[in-house]
Coordinates of C-alpha atoms in Angstrom, one line a residue:
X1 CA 69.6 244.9 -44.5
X2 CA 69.3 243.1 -41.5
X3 CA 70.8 239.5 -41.0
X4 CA 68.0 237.1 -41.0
X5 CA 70.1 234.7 -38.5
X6 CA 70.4 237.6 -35.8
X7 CA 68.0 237.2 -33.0
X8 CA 67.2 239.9 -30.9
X9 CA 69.4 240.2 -27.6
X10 CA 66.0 240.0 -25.4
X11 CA 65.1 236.5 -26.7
X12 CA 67.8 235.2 -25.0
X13 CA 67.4 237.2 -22.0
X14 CA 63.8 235.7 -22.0
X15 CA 65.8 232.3 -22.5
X16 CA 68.2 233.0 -19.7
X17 CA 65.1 234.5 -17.3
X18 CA 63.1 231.6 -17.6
X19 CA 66.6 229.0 -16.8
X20 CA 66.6 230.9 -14.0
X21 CA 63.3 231.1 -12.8
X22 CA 63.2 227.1 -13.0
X23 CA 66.8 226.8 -11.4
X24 CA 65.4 229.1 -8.5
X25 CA 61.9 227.7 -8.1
X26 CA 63.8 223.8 -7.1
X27 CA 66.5 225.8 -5.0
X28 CA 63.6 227.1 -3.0
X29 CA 61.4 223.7 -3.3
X30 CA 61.0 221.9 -0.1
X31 CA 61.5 218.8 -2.5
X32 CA 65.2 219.5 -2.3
X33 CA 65.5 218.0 1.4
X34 CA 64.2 214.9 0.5
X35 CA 66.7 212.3 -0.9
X36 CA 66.7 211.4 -4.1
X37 CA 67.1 207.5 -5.8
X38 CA 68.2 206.7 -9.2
X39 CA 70.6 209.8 -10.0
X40 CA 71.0 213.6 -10.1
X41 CA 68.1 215.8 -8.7
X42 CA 69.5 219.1 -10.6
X43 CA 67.0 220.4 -13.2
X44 CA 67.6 219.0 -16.6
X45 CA 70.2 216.3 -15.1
X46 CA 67.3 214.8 -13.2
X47 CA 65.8 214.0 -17.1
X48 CA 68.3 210.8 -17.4
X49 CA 67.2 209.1 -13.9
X50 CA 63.5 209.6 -15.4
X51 CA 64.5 208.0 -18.4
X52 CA 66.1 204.8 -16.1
X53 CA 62.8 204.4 -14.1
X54 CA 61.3 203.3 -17.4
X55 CA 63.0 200.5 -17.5
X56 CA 64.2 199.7 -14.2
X57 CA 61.7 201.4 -11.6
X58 CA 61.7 198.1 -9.6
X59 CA 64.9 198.7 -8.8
X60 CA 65.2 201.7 -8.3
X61 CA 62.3 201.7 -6.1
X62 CA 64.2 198.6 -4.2
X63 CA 67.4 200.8 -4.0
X64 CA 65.3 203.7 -1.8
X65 CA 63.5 201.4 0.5
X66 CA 66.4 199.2 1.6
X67 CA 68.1 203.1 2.3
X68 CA 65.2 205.0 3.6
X69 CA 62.5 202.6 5.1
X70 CA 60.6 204.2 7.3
X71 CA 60.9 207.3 5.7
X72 CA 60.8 209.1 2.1
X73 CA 62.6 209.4 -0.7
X74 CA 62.0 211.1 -4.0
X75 CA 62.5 209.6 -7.6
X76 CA 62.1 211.9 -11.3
X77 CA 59.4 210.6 -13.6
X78 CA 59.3 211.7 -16.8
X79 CA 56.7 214.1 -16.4
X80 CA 57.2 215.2 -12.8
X81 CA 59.0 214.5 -9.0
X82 CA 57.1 211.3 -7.4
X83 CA 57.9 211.0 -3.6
X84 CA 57.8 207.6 -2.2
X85 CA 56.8 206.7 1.5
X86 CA 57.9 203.4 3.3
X87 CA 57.7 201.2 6.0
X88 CA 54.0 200.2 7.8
X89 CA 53.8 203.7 9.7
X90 CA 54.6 205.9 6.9
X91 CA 52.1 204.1 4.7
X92 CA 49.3 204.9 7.8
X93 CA 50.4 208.1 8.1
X94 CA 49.5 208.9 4.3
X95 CA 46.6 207.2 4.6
X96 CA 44.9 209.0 7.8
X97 CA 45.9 212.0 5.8
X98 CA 41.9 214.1 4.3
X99 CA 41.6 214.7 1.4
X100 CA 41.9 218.4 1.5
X101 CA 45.9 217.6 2.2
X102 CA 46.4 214.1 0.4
X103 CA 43.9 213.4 -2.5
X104 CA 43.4 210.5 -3.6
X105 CA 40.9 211.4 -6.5
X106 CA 43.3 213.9 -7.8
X107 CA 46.4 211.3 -7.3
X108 CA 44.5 208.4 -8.9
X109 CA 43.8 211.3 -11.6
X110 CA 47.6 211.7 -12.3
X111 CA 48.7 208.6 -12.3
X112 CA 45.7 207.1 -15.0
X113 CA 45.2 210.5 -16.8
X114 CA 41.5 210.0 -16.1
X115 CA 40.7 213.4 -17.7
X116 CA 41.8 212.1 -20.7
X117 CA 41.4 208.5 -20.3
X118 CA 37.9 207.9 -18.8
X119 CA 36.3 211.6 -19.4
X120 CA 36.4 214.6 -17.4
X121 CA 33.0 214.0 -16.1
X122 CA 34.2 210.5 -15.1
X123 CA 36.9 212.1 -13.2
X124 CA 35.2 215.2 -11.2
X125 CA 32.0 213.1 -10.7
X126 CA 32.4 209.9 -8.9
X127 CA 28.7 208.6 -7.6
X128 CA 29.7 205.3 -9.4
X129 CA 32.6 204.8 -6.8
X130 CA 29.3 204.6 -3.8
X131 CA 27.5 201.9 -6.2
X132 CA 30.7 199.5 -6.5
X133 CA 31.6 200.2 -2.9
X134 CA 28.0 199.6 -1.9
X135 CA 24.9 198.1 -3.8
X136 CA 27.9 195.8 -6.0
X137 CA 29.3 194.2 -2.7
X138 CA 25.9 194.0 -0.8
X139 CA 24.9 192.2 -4.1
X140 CA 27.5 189.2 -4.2
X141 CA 26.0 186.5 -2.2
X142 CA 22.5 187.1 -5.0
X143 CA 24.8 187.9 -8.4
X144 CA 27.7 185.1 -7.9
X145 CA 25.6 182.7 -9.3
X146 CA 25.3 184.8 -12.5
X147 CA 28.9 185.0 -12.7
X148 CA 29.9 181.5 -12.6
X149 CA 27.1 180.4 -15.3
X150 CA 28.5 183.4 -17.5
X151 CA 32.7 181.7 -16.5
X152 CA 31.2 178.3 -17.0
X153 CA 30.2 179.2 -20.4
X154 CA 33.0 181.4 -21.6
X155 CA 35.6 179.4 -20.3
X156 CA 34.1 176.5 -22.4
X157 CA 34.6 179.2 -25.9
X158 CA 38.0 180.3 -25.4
X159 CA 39.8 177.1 -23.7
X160 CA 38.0 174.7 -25.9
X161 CA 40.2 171.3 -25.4
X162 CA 39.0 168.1 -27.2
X163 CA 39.6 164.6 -25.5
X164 CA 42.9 164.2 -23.4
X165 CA 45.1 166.4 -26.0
X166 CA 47.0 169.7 -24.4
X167 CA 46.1 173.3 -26.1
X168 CA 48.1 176.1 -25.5
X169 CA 46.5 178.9 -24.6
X170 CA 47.7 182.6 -24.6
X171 CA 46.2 183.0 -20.6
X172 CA 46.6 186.7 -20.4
X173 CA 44.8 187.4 -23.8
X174 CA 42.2 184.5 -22.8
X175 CA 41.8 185.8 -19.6
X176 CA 40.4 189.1 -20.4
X177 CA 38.2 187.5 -22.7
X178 CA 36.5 185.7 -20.1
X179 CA 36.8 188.4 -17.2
X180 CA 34.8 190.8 -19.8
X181 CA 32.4 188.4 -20.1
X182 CA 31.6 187.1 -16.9
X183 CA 32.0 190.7 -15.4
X184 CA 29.6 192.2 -17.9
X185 CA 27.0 189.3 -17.0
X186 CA 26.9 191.4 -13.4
X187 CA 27.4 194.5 -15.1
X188 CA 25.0 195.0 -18.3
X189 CA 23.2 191.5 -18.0
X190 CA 21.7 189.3 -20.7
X191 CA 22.0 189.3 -23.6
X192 CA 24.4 192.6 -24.0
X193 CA 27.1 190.5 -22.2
X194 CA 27.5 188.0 -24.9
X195 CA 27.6 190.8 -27.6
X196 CA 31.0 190.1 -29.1
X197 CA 31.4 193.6 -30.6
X198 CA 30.1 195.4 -27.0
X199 CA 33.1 192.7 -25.4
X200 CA 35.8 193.7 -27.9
X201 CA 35.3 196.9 -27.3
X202 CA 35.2 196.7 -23.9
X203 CA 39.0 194.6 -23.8
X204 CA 40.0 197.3 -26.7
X205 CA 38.9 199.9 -24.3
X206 CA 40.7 198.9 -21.4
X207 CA 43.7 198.4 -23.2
X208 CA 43.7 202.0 -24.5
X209 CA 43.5 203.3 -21.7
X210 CA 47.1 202.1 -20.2
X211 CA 48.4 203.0 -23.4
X212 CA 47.0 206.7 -23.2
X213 CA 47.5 207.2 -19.9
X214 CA 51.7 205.8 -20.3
X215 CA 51.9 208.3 -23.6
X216 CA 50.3 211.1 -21.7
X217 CA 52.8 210.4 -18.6
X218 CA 55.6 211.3 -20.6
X219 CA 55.0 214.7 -21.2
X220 CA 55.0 217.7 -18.8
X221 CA 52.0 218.8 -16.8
X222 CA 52.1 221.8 -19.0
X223 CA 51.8 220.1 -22.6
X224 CA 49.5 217.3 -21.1
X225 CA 46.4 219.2 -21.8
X226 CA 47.6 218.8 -25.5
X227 CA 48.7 215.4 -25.7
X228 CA 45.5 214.3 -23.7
X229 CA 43.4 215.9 -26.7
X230 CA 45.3 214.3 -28.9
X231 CA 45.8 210.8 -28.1
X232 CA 43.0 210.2 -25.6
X233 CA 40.7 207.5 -26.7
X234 CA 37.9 208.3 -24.2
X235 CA 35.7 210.4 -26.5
X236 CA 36.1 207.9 -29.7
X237 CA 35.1 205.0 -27.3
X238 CA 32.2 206.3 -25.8
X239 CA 31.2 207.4 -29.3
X240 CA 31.5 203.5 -30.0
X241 CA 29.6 202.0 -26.9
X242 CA 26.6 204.2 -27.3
X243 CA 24.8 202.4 -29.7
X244 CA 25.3 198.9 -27.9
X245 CA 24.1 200.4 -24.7
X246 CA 21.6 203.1 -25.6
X247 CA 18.7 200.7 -26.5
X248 CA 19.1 199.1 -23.5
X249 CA 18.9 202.3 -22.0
X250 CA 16.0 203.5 -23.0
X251 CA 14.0 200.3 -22.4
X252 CA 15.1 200.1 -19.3
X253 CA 14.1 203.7 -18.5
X254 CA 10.8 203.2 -20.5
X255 CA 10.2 200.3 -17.8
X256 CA 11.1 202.6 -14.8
X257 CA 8.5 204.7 -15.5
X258 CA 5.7 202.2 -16.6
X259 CA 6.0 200.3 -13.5
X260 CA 8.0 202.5 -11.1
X261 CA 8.7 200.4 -7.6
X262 CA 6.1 197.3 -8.6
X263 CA 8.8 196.2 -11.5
X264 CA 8.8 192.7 -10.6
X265 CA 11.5 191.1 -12.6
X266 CA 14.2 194.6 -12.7
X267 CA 17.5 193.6 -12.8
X268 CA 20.0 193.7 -10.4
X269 CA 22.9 194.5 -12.2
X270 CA 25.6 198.0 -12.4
X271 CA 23.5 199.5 -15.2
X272 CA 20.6 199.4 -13.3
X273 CA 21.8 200.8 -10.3
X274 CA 23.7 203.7 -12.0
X275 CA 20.6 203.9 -14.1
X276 CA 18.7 204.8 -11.1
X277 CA 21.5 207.3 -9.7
X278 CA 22.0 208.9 -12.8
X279 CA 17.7 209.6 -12.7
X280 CA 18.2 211.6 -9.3
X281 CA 20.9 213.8 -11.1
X282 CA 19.6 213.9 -14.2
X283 CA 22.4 212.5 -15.8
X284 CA 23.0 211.9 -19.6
X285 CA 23.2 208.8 -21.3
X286 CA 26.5 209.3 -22.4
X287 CA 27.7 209.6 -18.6
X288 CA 26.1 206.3 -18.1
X289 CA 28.1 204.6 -20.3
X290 CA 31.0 206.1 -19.3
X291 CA 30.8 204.7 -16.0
X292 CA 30.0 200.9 -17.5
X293 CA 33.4 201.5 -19.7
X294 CA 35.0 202.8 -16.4
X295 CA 34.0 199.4 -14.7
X296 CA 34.9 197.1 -17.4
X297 CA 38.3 198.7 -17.0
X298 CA 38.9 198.3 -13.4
X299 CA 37.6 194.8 -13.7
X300 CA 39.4 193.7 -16.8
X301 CA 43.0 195.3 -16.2
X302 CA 43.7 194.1 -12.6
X303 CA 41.4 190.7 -12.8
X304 CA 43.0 189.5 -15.8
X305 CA 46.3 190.1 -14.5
X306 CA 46.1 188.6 -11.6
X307 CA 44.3 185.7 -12.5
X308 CA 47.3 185.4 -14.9
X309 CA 49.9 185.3 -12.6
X310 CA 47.9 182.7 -10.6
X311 CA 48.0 180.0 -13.7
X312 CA 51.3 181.1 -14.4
X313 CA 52.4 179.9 -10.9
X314 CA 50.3 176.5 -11.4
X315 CA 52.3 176.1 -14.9
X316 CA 55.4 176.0 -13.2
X317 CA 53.8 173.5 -10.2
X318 CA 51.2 171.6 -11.4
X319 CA 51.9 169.6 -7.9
X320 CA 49.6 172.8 -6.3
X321 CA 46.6 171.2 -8.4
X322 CA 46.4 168.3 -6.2
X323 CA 45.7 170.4 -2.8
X324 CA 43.4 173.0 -4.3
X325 CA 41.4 170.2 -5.7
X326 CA 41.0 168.4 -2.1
X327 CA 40.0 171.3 -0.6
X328 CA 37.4 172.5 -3.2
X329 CA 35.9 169.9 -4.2
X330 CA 34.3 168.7 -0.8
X331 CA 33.0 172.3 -0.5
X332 CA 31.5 172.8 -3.8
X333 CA 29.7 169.3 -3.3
X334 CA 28.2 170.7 0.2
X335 CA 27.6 174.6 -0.4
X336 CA 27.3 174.8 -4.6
X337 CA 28.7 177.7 -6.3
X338 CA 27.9 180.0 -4.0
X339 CA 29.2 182.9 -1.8
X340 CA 29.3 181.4 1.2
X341 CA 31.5 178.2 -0.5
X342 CA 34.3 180.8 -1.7
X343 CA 34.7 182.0 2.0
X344 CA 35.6 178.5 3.2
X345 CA 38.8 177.9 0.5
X346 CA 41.2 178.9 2.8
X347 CA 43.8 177.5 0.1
X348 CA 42.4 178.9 -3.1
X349 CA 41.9 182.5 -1.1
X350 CA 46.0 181.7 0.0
X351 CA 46.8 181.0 -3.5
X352 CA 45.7 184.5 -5.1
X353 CA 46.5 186.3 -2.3
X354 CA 50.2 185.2 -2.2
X355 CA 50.4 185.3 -6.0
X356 CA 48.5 189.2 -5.6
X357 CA 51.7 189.6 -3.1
X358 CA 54.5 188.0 -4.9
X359 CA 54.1 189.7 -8.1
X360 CA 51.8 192.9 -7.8
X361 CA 49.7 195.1 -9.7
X362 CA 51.5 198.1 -9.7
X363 CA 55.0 198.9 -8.0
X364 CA 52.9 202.0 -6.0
X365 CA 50.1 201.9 -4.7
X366 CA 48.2 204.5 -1.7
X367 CA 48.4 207.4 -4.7
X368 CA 48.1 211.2 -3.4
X369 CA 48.2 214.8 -4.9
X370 CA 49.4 217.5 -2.5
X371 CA 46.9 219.9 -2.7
X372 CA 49.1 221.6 0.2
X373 CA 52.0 221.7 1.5
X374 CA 52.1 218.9 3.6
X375 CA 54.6 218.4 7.0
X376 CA 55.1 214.7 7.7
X377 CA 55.7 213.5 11.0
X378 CA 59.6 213.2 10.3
X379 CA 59.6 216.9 9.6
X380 CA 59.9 216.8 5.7
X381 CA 57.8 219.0 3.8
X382 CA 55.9 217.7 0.8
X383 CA 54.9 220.9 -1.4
X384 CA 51.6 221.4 -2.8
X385 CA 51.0 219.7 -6.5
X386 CA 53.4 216.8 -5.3
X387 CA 52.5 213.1 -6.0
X388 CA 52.9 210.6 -3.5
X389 CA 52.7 207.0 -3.1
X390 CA 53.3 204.2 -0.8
X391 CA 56.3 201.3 -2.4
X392 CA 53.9 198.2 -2.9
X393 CA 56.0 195.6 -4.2
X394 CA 59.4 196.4 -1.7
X395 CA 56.8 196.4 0.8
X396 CA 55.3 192.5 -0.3
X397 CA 59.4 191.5 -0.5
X398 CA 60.1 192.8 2.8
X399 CA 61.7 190.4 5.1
X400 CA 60.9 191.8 8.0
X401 CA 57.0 191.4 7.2
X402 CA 56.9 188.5 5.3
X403 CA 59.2 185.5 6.3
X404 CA 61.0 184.3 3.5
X405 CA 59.6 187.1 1.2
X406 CA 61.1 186.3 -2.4
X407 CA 59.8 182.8 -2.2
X408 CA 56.6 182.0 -3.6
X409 CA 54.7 180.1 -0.6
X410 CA 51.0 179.3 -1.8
X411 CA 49.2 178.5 1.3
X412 CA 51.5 180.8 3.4
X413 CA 48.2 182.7 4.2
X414 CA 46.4 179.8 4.8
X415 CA 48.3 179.0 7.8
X416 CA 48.1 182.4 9.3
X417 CA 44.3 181.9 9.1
X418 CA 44.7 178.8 11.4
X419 CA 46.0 181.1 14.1
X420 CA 43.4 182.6 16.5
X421 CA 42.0 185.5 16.1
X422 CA 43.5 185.7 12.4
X423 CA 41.0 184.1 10.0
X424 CA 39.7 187.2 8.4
X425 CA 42.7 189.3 8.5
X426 CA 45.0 187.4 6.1
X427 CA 41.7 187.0 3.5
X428 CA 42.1 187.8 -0.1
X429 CA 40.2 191.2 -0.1
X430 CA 41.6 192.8 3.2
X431 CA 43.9 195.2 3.0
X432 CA 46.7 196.3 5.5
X433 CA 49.9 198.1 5.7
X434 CA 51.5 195.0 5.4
X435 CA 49.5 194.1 2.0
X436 CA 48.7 196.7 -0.3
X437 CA 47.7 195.6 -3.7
X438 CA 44.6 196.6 -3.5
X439 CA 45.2 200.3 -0.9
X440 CA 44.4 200.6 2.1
X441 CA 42.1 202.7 4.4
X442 CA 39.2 204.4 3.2
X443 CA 40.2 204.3 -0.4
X444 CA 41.1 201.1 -1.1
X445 CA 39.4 199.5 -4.1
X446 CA 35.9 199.4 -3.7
X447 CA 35.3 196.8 -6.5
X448 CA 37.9 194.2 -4.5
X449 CA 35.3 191.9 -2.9
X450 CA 33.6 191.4 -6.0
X451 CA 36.7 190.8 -7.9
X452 CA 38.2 188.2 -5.2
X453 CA 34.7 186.4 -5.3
X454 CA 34.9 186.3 -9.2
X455 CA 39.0 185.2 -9.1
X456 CA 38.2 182.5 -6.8
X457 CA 35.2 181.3 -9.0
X458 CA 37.2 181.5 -12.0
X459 CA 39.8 179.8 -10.6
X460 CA 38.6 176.7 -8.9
X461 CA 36.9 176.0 -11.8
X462 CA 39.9 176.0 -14.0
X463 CA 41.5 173.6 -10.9
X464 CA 38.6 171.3 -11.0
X465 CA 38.2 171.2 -15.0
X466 CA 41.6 171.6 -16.5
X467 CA 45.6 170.2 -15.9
X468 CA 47.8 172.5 -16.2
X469 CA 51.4 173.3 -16.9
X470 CA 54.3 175.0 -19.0
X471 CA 55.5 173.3 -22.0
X472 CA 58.8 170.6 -21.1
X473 CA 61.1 173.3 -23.1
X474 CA 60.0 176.1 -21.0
X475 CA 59.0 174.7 -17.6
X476 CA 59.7 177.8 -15.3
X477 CA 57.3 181.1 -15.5
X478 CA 58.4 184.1 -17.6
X479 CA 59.6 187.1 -15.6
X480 CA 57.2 189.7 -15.5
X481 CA 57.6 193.0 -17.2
X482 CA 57.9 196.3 -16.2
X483 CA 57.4 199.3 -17.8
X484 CA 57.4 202.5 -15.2
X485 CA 54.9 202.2 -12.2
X486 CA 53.3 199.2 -13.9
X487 CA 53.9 195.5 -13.6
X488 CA 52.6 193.2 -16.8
X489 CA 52.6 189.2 -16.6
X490 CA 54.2 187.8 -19.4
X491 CA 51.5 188.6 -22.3
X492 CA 53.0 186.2 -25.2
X493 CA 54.0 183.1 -22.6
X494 CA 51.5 180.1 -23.5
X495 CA 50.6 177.4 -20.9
X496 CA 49.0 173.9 -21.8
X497 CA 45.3 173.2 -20.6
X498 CA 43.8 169.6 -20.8
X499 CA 40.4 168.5 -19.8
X500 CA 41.1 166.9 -16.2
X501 CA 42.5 163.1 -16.3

């Protein structure tokens, strides 16, 4: 009788085949001439530098630019090789790069999971990125007003302070309870944006997906199929929003075809307009309100961030207050809440933009899929299937673009606008290769005018209505976290709000 422990003598040579295939495959891999940061770029060695960008992929990151700026270098994720570009005319290069070499749909797609996070059809069908880019930033100057009413309001609920006694407040949870709200004013209207089940699920949402996608991001391409499956929340949340959105739906489509172009009082808002796309491509309801969940992401993660790491800064100098205040108040009595009073705070638009530099949103930004192999100027060859990204944060701590660049300097923007010939180019929204946050070139964020506009609004009005700082015992700000790619303000720290004395 046969041994049961004996296994068969081709199981291992399968075993050994398939060692060798892999070992072969990265001996013959262009990816081997471009340096590699944070340890060992052998096959299975390459597994514990992975494990260290985890936890300490800021420094990592720091340790290849300050060897290789101006170049590439390569560091291991977990699930695959990541090849970083650095330095103003490598980020250019990669951005002048089509498509058809450098994707951007299909890096953004790796690097969120979409597939599993926001849908497939979400991912392979991207109309809504045209309405954001255009019919949401042509519409600013009419919806603003919309969105300060809905801040005005909601700021009121979750910061409630009574007479001249100091609340803490949780900012970062706050804050995306307010984003959510004032965002989904623009973006579902009255009264759906003050539905507090359709907002929590919205924050829940938003939350689940940068846990998904960071689970999914763990595993091999080849086993993400099934992790996606199995953790992605996408399906179970669009199974959630349906019923808050679909009778709005329907009205709303009910109304299209009653009145057609003579609807006098249609509203001007992101279901609307991807209401009226979806009609020309006879789109279901469900991809609808896939796309208003894929918004309130976008809007909610980065916003409420940011907007976060703004108060934090104001926490640890309350002295800031004083300027802000003399700049905005003057305005807001002349122009009102409006558009056109946003564009003159130089300070305020300083303020965000510095805090957007000094701390980040993510420590890449500029994300690409090789979808061939791709020769860069320098000679090295990235191969087909490789993600590539630009190194945001060295970039904003770079000395050689930004004087004094680990300092914090609020209205360091401010005073480049004074220069002539510079007032727009140091603005909140405008990209560069210097600045980043938000990409650069053709794909940049196309939601980034709205969501400077709304940051500013939300801001100034805390300046104008609130003091603000960190409790006596903790004065100074709490380092932020990070966690891979991703860069998290402090989401326990708590900073004391008053009504304004």
């Amino acid at each position: 009788m046969q041994d049961s422990s004996w296994i068969p003598l081709p199981y291992y040579a399968c075993i050994f085949a398939a060692i060798l295939v892999h070992i072969s495959t990265w001996f013959f891999s262009p990816l081997r001439s471009i340096p590699t940061v944070g340890g060992s770029s052998l096959p299975i060695l390459s597994y514990f530098a992975a494990r260290r960008f985890v936890r300490h992929a800021k420094s990592m990151v720091r340790e290849g630019y300050a060897k290789y700026r101006g170049s590439v270098f390569k560091i291991a994720m977990l699930d695959q090789w990541i090849v970083v570009v650095t330095g103003p005319s490598m980020i250019e290069e990669v951005r002048k790069r089509p498509d058809t070499e450098l994707s951007f749909n299909e890096g953004i797609g790796e690097f969120l999971q979409t597939r599993y996070t926001l849908g497939q059809d979400v991912h392979h069908n991207t109309f809504h990125v045209d309405i954001i880019r255009e019919k949401l930033t042509r519409s600013i100057p009419t919806i603003l007003p919309d969105v300060i009413d809905e801040l005005t309001l909601a700021v009121g609920e979750h910061i409630p302070t009574r007479n001249d006694g100091w609340m803490r407040v949780n900012i970062l949870q706050k804050a995306r309870d307010i984003i959510a709200r004032a965002s989904n004013r623009v973006f579902v209207g009255l009264p759906a944006c003050r539905n507090t089940e359709f907002l929590d699920l919205a924050v829940s949402f938003t939350l689940d997906v940068v846990r998904d996608r960071t689970t999914i991001n763990r595993f091999p391409n080849l086993l993400k199929p099934i992790v996606g499956r199995m953790v992605g929340s996408s399906a179970s949340n669009l199974k959630r929003a349906i019923p808050h959105l679909q009778p709005v739906i329907e009205e709303r489509r009910r109304k299209m075809a009653e009145y057609g172009e003579d609807w006098a009082d249609k509203p001007n808002d992101m279901l609307q307009w991807i209401l009226e796309e979806a009609a020309m491509r006879n789109a279901s309801d469900e991809a609808i309100v896939q796309r208003i969940l894929l918004v309130n992401f976008a809007a909610i993660h980065t916003s409420s961030n940011s907007i976060t790491h703004a108060i934090y800064h104001l926490g640890e100098r309350p002295e800031y207050l004083h300027p802000l205040r003399e700049e905005i108040e003057p305005i807001i009595k002349e122009e009102g809440w409006t558009k056109a009073a946003m564009a003159k705070m130089w300070k305020l638009d300083s303020f965000l933009r510095e805090s957007q530099r000094y701390n980040g949103i993510n420590i890449f930004t500029v994300m690409r899929k090789a979808q061939k192999d791709v020769t860069l100027s320098n000679g090295l060859t990235i191969p087909r299937g490789t993600l590539v990204a630009a190194a945001a944060e060295s970039t904003h701590h770079d000395d050689a673009l930004y004087a004094n660049a680990e300092a914090f300097d609020p209205f360091r923007f401010a005073r480049q606008r004074e220069t002539q010939g510079e007032s727009t180019k140091h603005q909140f929204a405008n990209t560069s290769v210097e600045y980043v946050p938000f990409g650069h070139g053709k794909h940049a964020c196309p939601g980034r005018f709205f969501a400077a506009n709304e940051l500013k609004a939300m801001l100034a009005y805390l300046v104008l209505n609130y003091d603000m700082r960190f409790d006596e015992a903790h004065p100074t700000r709490p380092e932020n976290i990070y966690s891979g790619y991703s860069v998290i303000p402090s989401p326990t720290a708590e900073v004391l709000f008053r009504k304004r004395q």
